[in-house]
Amino acid sequence: MDFRVNVTIEVEQKANALAIRKPVPAQLVYNRGRWHFECESPAVLMPACSSMEEALVAGSQQLAVEVQAEAIE
């Protein structure tokens, strides 16, 4: 069974000595017994993980890196 879980990740974006919490919509996707994290903007697609928690943590960490990189540009 395949399905998607919609989540909103709040990422702290730091720029010019200000910290703003930015909500970012993402999805946890379950496919063939594995979970992976997807986000459309910024584009983040993580490899499949064995647990939902592992996918959520890895995806959120990568999402934070991408959001911060956008703030610097």
mmCIF file of N, CA, C and O in Angstrom:
data_model
loop_
_atom_site.group_PDB
_atom_site.id
_atom_site.type_symbol
_atom_site.label_atom_id
_atom_site.label_comp_id
_atom_site.label_asym_id
_atom_site.label_seq_id
_atom_site.Cartn_x
_atom_site.Cartn_y
_atom_site.Cartn_z
ATOM 1 N N MET A 1 0.841 -1.181 0.000
ATOM 2 C CA MET A 1 0.000 0.000 0.000
ATOM 3 C C MET A 1 0.886 1.243 0.000
ATOM 4 O O MET A 1 1.814 1.358 0.776
ATOM 5 N N ASP A 2 0.595 2.162 -0.879
ATOM 6 C CA ASP A 2 1.329 3.424 -0.966
ATOM 7 C C ASP A 2 0.426 4.550 -0.474
ATOM 8 O O ASP A 2 -0.756 4.584 -0.801
ATOM 9 N N PHE A 3 1.013 5.469 0.286
ATOM 10 C CA PHE A 3 0.256 6.652 0.714
ATOM 11 C C PHE A 3 1.209 7.775 1.079
ATOM 12 O O PHE A 3 2.405 7.576 1.216
ATOM 13 N N ARG A 4 0.629 8.980 1.219
ATOM 14 C CA ARG A 4 1.395 10.182 1.533
ATOM 15 C C ARG A 4 0.828 10.836 2.792
ATOM 16 O O ARG A 4 -0.380 10.877 2.964
ATOM 17 N N VAL A 5 1.707 11.366 3.610
ATOM 18 C CA VAL A 5 1.319 12.099 4.810
ATOM 19 C C VAL A 5 1.822 13.532 4.636
ATOM 20 O O VAL A 5 3.026 13.752 4.461
ATOM 21 N N ASN A 6 0.908 14.494 4.644
ATOM 22 C CA ASN A 6 1.286 15.901 4.528
ATOM 23 C C ASN A 6 1.716 16.434 5.886
ATOM 24 O O ASN A 6 1.036 16.201 6.884
ATOM 25 N N VAL A 7 2.835 17.133 5.913
ATOM 26 C CA VAL A 7 3.347 17.740 7.145
ATOM 27 C C VAL A 7 3.812 19.165 6.834
ATOM 28 O O VAL A 7 4.111 19.496 5.694
ATOM 29 N N THR A 8 3.841 19.980 7.851
ATOM 30 C CA THR A 8 4.420 21.315 7.733
ATOM 31 C C THR A 8 5.611 21.379 8.674
ATOM 32 O O THR A 8 5.469 21.147 9.875
ATOM 33 N N ILE A 9 6.757 21.676 8.130
ATOM 34 C CA ILE A 9 7.993 21.784 8.904
ATOM 35 C C ILE A 9 8.271 23.265 9.109
ATOM 36 O O ILE A 9 8.290 24.028 8.140
ATOM 37 N N GLU A 10 8.467 23.670 10.343
ATOM 38 C CA GLU A 10 8.809 25.061 10.631
ATOM 39 C C GLU A 10 10.326 25.168 10.705
ATOM 40 O O GLU A 10 10.955 24.562 11.569
ATOM 41 N N VAL A 11 10.898 25.928 9.783
ATOM 42 C CA VAL A 11 12.352 26.053 9.680
ATOM 43 C C VAL A 11 12.756 27.465 10.079
ATOM 44 O O VAL A 11 12.152 28.441 9.648
ATOM 45 N N GLU A 12 13.781 27.555 10.907
ATOM 46 C CA GLU A 12 14.288 28.867 11.301
ATOM 47 C C GLU A 12 15.225 29.383 10.221
ATOM 48 O O GLU A 12 16.223 28.752 9.894
ATOM 49 N N GLN A 13 14.870 30.523 9.645
ATOM 50 C CA GLN A 13 15.648 31.140 8.573
ATOM 51 C C GLN A 13 16.356 32.354 9.156
ATOM 52 O O GLN A 13 15.710 33.270 9.649
ATOM 53 N N LYS A 14 17.691 32.342 9.103
ATOM 54 C CA LYS A 14 18.474 33.431 9.677
ATOM 55 C C LYS A 14 19.090 34.269 8.573
ATOM 56 O O LYS A 14 19.774 33.755 7.702
ATOM 57 N N ALA A 15 18.815 35.577 8.625
ATOM 58 C CA ALA A 15 19.394 36.500 7.645
ATOM 59 C C ALA A 15 19.439 37.892 8.262
ATOM 60 O O ALA A 15 18.485 38.326 8.905
ATOM 61 N N ASN A 16 20.540 38.583 8.087
ATOM 62 C CA ASN A 16 20.699 39.950 8.591
ATOM 63 C C ASN A 16 20.385 40.074 10.077
ATOM 64 O O ASN A 16 19.647 40.958 10.495
ATOM 65 N N ALA A 17 20.893 39.152 10.867
ATOM 66 C CA ALA A 17 20.728 39.146 12.325
ATOM 67 C C ALA A 17 19.279 38.942 12.764
ATOM 68 O O ALA A 17 18.948 39.154 13.917
ATOM 69 N N LEU A 18 18.412 38.542 11.848
ATOM 70 C CA LEU A 18 17.022 38.237 12.188
ATOM 71 C C LEU A 18 16.782 36.740 12.015
ATOM 72 O O LEU A 18 17.323 36.133 11.106
ATOM 73 N N ALA A 19 15.954 36.197 12.867
ATOM 74 C CA ALA A 19 15.567 34.799 12.740
ATOM 75 C C ALA A 19 14.059 34.749 12.532
ATOM 76 O O ALA A 19 13.300 35.244 13.349
ATOM 77 N N ILE A 20 13.662 34.178 11.432
ATOM 78 C CA ILE A 20 12.247 34.077 11.084
ATOM 79 C C ILE A 20 11.904 32.603 10.955
ATOM 80 O O ILE A 20 12.636 31.852 10.309
ATOM 81 N N ARG A 21 10.807 32.202 11.557
ATOM 82 C CA ARG A 21 10.356 30.824 11.393
ATOM 83 C C ARG A 21 9.461 30.742 10.168
ATOM 84 O O ARG A 21 8.443 31.408 10.077
ATOM 85 N N LYS A 22 9.869 29.903 9.245
ATOM 86 C CA LYS A 22 9.167 29.784 7.966
ATOM 87 C C LYS A 22 8.500 28.411 7.890
ATOM 88 O O LYS A 22 9.181 27.387 7.954
ATOM 89 N N PRO A 23 7.166 28.359 7.741
ATOM 90 C CA PRO A 23 6.502 27.065 7.567
ATOM 91 C C PRO A 23 6.687 26.558 6.132
ATOM 92 O O PRO A 23 6.514 27.313 5.176
ATOM 93 N N VAL A 24 7.083 25.299 5.999
ATOM 94 C CA VAL A 24 7.326 24.717 4.690
ATOM 95 C C VAL A 24 6.529 23.418 4.569
ATOM 96 O O VAL A 24 6.724 22.502 5.365
ATOM 97 N N PRO A 25 5.622 23.325 3.588
ATOM 98 C CA PRO A 25 4.872 22.085 3.406
ATOM 99 C C PRO A 25 5.752 20.997 2.791
ATOM 100 O O PRO A 25 6.568 21.269 1.910
ATOM 101 N N ALA A 26 5.583 19.780 3.278
ATOM 102 C CA ALA A 26 6.349 18.640 2.776
ATOM 103 C C ALA A 26 5.474 17.389 2.885
ATOM 104 O O ALA A 26 4.360 17.447 3.399
ATOM 105 N N GLN A 27 5.998 16.276 2.403
ATOM 106 C CA GLN A 27 5.274 15.016 2.472
ATOM 107 C C GLN A 27 6.206 13.896 2.880
ATOM 108 O O GLN A 27 7.371 13.862 2.475
ATOM 109 N N LEU A 28 5.661 12.989 3.664
ATOM 110 C CA LEU A 28 6.315 11.718 3.942
ATOM 111 C C LEU A 28 5.582 10.699 3.082
ATOM 112 O O LEU A 28 4.359 10.605 3.131
ATOM 113 N N VAL A 29 6.325 9.954 2.295
ATOM 114 C CA VAL A 29 5.716 9.013 1.358
ATOM 115 C C VAL A 29 6.091 7.594 1.773
ATOM 116 O O VAL A 29 7.262 7.283 1.981
ATOM 117 N N TYR A 30 5.066 6.748 1.907
ATOM 118 C CA TYR A 30 5.268 5.335 2.239
ATOM 119 C C TYR A 30 5.079 4.528 0.968
ATOM 120 O O TYR A 30 4.039 4.621 0.313
ATOM 121 N N ASN A 31 6.102 3.756 0.609
ATOM 122 C CA ASN A 31 6.052 2.976 -0.618
ATOM 123 C C ASN A 31 6.825 1.684 -0.416
ATOM 124 O O ASN A 31 8.024 1.717 -0.117
ATOM 125 N N ARG A 32 6.132 0.571 -0.539
ATOM 126 C CA ARG A 32 6.755 -0.759 -0.439
ATOM 127 C C ARG A 32 7.538 -0.968 0.850
ATOM 128 O O ARG A 32 8.667 -1.463 0.850
ATOM 129 N N GLY A 33 6.957 -0.537 1.957
ATOM 130 C CA GLY A 33 7.580 -0.759 3.257
ATOM 131 C C GLY A 33 8.680 0.224 3.625
ATOM 132 O O GLY A 33 9.348 0.056 4.638
ATOM 133 N N ARG A 34 8.877 1.242 2.827
ATOM 134 C CA ARG A 34 9.929 2.239 3.075
ATOM 135 C C ARG A 34 9.313 3.627 3.068
ATOM 136 O O ARG A 34 8.298 3.873 2.443
ATOM 137 N N TRP A 35 9.954 4.554 3.766
ATOM 138 C CA TRP A 35 9.502 5.954 3.857
ATOM 139 C C TRP A 35 10.518 6.860 3.203
ATOM 140 O O TRP A 35 11.726 6.636 3.309
ATOM 141 N N HIS A 36 10.045 7.900 2.519
ATOM 142 C CA HIS A 36 10.976 8.943 2.087
ATOM 143 C C HIS A 36 10.297 10.307 2.196
ATOM 144 O O HIS A 36 9.085 10.418 2.280
ATOM 145 N N PHE A 37 11.118 11.325 2.245
ATOM 146 C CA PHE A 37 10.707 12.706 2.484
ATOM 147 C C PHE A 37 10.769 13.458 1.168
ATOM 148 O O PHE A 37 11.754 13.363 0.443
ATOM 149 N N GLU A 38 9.711 14.222 0.866
ATOM 150 C CA GLU A 38 9.671 15.038 -0.346
ATOM 151 C C GLU A 38 9.228 16.449 -0.006
ATOM 152 O O GLU A 38 8.352 16.637 0.820
ATOM 153 N N CYS A 39 9.825 17.417 -0.672
ATOM 154 C CA CYS A 39 9.396 18.804 -0.559
ATOM 155 C C CYS A 39 9.546 19.424 -1.944
ATOM 156 O O CYS A 39 10.538 19.198 -2.626
ATOM 157 N N GLU A 40 8.546 20.197 -2.337
ATOM 158 C CA GLU A 40 8.565 20.789 -3.678
ATOM 159 C C GLU A 40 9.378 22.076 -3.724
ATOM 160 O O GLU A 40 10.126 22.319 -4.659
ATOM 161 N N SER A 41 9.211 22.932 -2.704
ATOM 162 C CA SER A 41 9.915 24.215 -2.712
ATOM 163 C C SER A 41 10.358 24.575 -1.293
ATOM 164 O O SER A 41 9.506 24.875 -0.463
ATOM 165 N N PRO A 42 11.635 24.519 -1.018
ATOM 166 C CA PRO A 42 12.746 24.185 -1.897
ATOM 167 C C PRO A 42 12.730 22.688 -2.236
ATOM 168 O O PRO A 42 12.200 21.882 -1.472
ATOM 169 N N ALA A 43 13.302 22.354 -3.359
ATOM 170 C CA ALA A 43 13.295 20.969 -3.832
ATOM 171 C C ALA A 43 14.175 20.084 -2.952
ATOM 172 O O ALA A 43 15.383 20.278 -2.876
ATOM 173 N N VAL A 44 13.524 19.152 -2.249
ATOM 174 C CA VAL A 44 14.245 18.191 -1.408
ATOM 175 C C VAL A 44 13.600 16.825 -1.636
ATOM 176 O O VAL A 44 12.383 16.681 -1.522
ATOM 177 N N LEU A 45 14.389 15.844 -1.981
ATOM 178 C CA LEU A 45 13.925 14.470 -2.137
ATOM 179 C C LEU A 45 14.972 13.572 -1.506
ATOM 180 O O LEU A 45 16.099 13.485 -1.993
ATOM 181 N N MET A 46 14.587 12.954 -0.411
ATOM 182 C CA MET A 46 15.533 12.124 0.323
ATOM 183 C C MET A 46 15.362 10.662 -0.073
ATOM 184 O O MET A 46 14.266 10.231 -0.420
ATOM 185 N N PRO A 47 16.428 9.874 -0.005
ATOM 186 C CA PRO A 47 16.323 8.448 -0.294
ATOM 187 C C PRO A 47 15.425 7.756 0.736
ATOM 188 O O PRO A 47 15.216 8.262 1.837
ATOM 189 N N ALA A 48 14.925 6.601 0.375
ATOM 190 C CA ALA A 48 14.017 5.851 1.246
ATOM 191 C C ALA A 48 14.713 5.418 2.537
ATOM 192 O O ALA A 48 15.910 5.108 2.547
ATOM 193 N N CYS A 49 13.938 5.424 3.623
ATOM 194 C CA CYS A 49 14.419 5.033 4.951
ATOM 195 C C CYS A 49 13.535 3.912 5.482
ATOM 196 O O CYS A 49 12.402 3.728 5.044
ATOM 197 N N SER A 50 14.028 3.199 6.473
ATOM 198 C CA SER A 50 13.260 2.085 7.025
ATOM 199 C C SER A 50 12.168 2.533 7.985
ATOM 200 O O SER A 50 11.204 1.812 8.196
ATOM 201 N N SER A 51 12.281 3.745 8.554
ATOM 202 C CA SER A 51 11.247 4.214 9.478
ATOM 203 C C SER A 51 10.793 5.624 9.117
ATOM 204 O O SER A 51 11.538 6.396 8.505
ATOM 205 N N MET A 52 9.575 5.944 9.519
ATOM 206 C CA MET A 52 9.029 7.271 9.274
ATOM 207 C C MET A 52 9.838 8.316 10.033
ATOM 208 O O MET A 52 10.117 9.392 9.511
ATOM 209 N N GLU A 53 10.240 7.996 11.251
ATOM 210 C CA GLU A 53 11.024 8.935 12.055
ATOM 211 C C GLU A 53 12.353 9.263 11.384
ATOM 212 O O GLU A 53 12.753 10.429 11.310
ATOM 213 N N GLU A 54 13.021 8.256 10.879
ATOM 214 C CA GLU A 54 14.309 8.468 10.200
ATOM 215 C C GLU A 54 14.133 9.366 8.974
ATOM 216 O O GLU A 54 14.921 10.283 8.732
ATOM 217 N N ALA A 55 13.088 9.124 8.193
ATOM 218 C CA ALA A 55 12.827 9.939 7.000
ATOM 219 C C ALA A 55 12.499 11.375 7.384
ATOM 220 O O ALA A 55 12.963 12.322 6.746
ATOM 221 N N LEU A 56 11.712 11.556 8.434
ATOM 222 C CA LEU A 56 11.322 12.893 8.885
ATOM 223 C C LEU A 56 12.526 13.685 9.384
ATOM 224 O O LEU A 56 12.712 14.851 9.025
ATOM 225 N N VAL A 57 13.370 13.060 10.171
ATOM 226 C CA VAL A 57 14.549 13.748 10.710
ATOM 227 C C VAL A 57 15.529 14.099 9.594
ATOM 228 O O VAL A 57 15.971 15.246 9.479
ATOM 229 N N ALA A 58 15.850 13.135 8.738
ATOM 230 C CA ALA A 58 16.803 13.393 7.651
ATOM 231 C C ALA A 58 16.268 14.452 6.685
ATOM 232 O O ALA A 58 16.991 15.358 6.270
ATOM 233 N N GLY A 59 14.996 14.346 6.344
ATOM 234 C CA GLY A 59 14.388 15.312 5.434
ATOM 235 C C GLY A 59 14.331 16.706 6.022
ATOM 236 O O GLY A 59 14.606 17.696 5.341
ATOM 237 N N SER A 60 13.973 16.795 7.293
ATOM 238 C CA SER A 60 13.895 18.097 7.959
ATOM 239 C C SER A 60 15.263 18.765 8.048
ATOM 240 O O SER A 60 15.378 19.977 7.858
ATOM 241 N N GLN A 61 16.277 17.978 8.318
ATOM 242 C CA GLN A 61 17.632 18.535 8.385
ATOM 243 C C GLN A 61 18.063 19.072 7.022
ATOM 244 O O GLN A 61 18.615 20.170 6.930
ATOM 245 N N GLN A 62 17.798 18.324 5.964
ATOM 246 C CA GLN A 62 18.166 18.784 4.621
ATOM 247 C C GLN A 62 17.329 19.996 4.221
ATOM 248 O O GLN A 62 17.841 20.923 3.598
ATOM 249 N N LEU A 63 16.071 20.010 4.602
ATOM 250 C CA LEU A 63 15.193 21.140 4.316
ATOM 251 C C LEU A 63 15.722 22.408 4.983
ATOM 252 O O LEU A 63 15.747 23.479 4.373
ATOM 253 N N ALA A 64 16.171 22.294 6.222
ATOM 254 C CA ALA A 64 16.727 23.448 6.936
ATOM 255 C C ALA A 64 17.952 23.997 6.210
ATOM 256 O O ALA A 64 18.122 25.216 6.087
ATOM 257 N N VAL A 65 18.797 23.111 5.702
ATOM 258 C CA VAL A 65 19.984 23.537 4.951
ATOM 259 C C VAL A 65 19.569 24.290 3.690
ATOM 260 O O VAL A 65 20.118 25.355 3.379
ATOM 261 N N GLU A 66 18.587 23.763 2.971
ATOM 262 C CA GLU A 66 18.133 24.394 1.726
ATOM 263 C C GLU A 66 17.477 25.756 1.986
ATOM 264 O O GLU A 66 17.715 26.709 1.242
ATOM 265 N N VAL A 67 16.663 25.857 3.026
ATOM 266 C CA VAL A 67 16.000 27.128 3.356
ATOM 267 C C VAL A 67 17.035 28.168 3.745
ATOM 268 O O VAL A 67 16.956 29.331 3.339
ATOM 269 N N GLN A 68 18.025 27.770 4.526
ATOM 270 C CA GLN A 68 19.071 28.702 4.921
ATOM 271 C C GLN A 68 19.890 29.166 3.728
ATOM 272 O O GLN A 68 20.255 30.323 3.616
ATOM 273 N N ALA A 69 20.150 28.266 2.787
ATOM 274 C CA ALA A 69 20.900 28.624 1.580
ATOM 275 C C ALA A 69 20.119 29.646 0.756
ATOM 276 O O ALA A 69 20.706 30.571 0.187
ATOM 277 N N GLU A 70 18.802 29.505 0.701
ATOM 278 C CA GLU A 70 17.970 30.483 -0.013
ATOM 279 C C GLU A 70 18.025 31.849 0.649
ATOM 280 O O GLU A 70 18.003 32.874 -0.021
ATOM 281 N N ALA A 71 18.102 31.872 1.980
ATOM 282 C CA ALA A 71 18.133 33.138 2.713
ATOM 283 C C ALA A 71 19.423 33.896 2.446
ATOM 284 O O ALA A 71 19.436 35.121 2.429
ATOM 285 N N ILE A 72 20.503 33.177 2.225
ATOM 286 C CA ILE A 72 21.809 33.796 2.003
ATOM 287 C C ILE A 72 21.907 34.378 0.591
ATOM 288 O O ILE A 72 22.552 35.387 0.370
ATOM 289 N N GLU A 73 21.222 33.765 -0.363
ATOM 290 C CA GLU A 73 21.324 34.212 -1.763
ATOM 291 C C GLU A 73 20.740 35.558 -1.997
ATOM 292 O O GLU A 73 20.019 36.202 -1.520
#
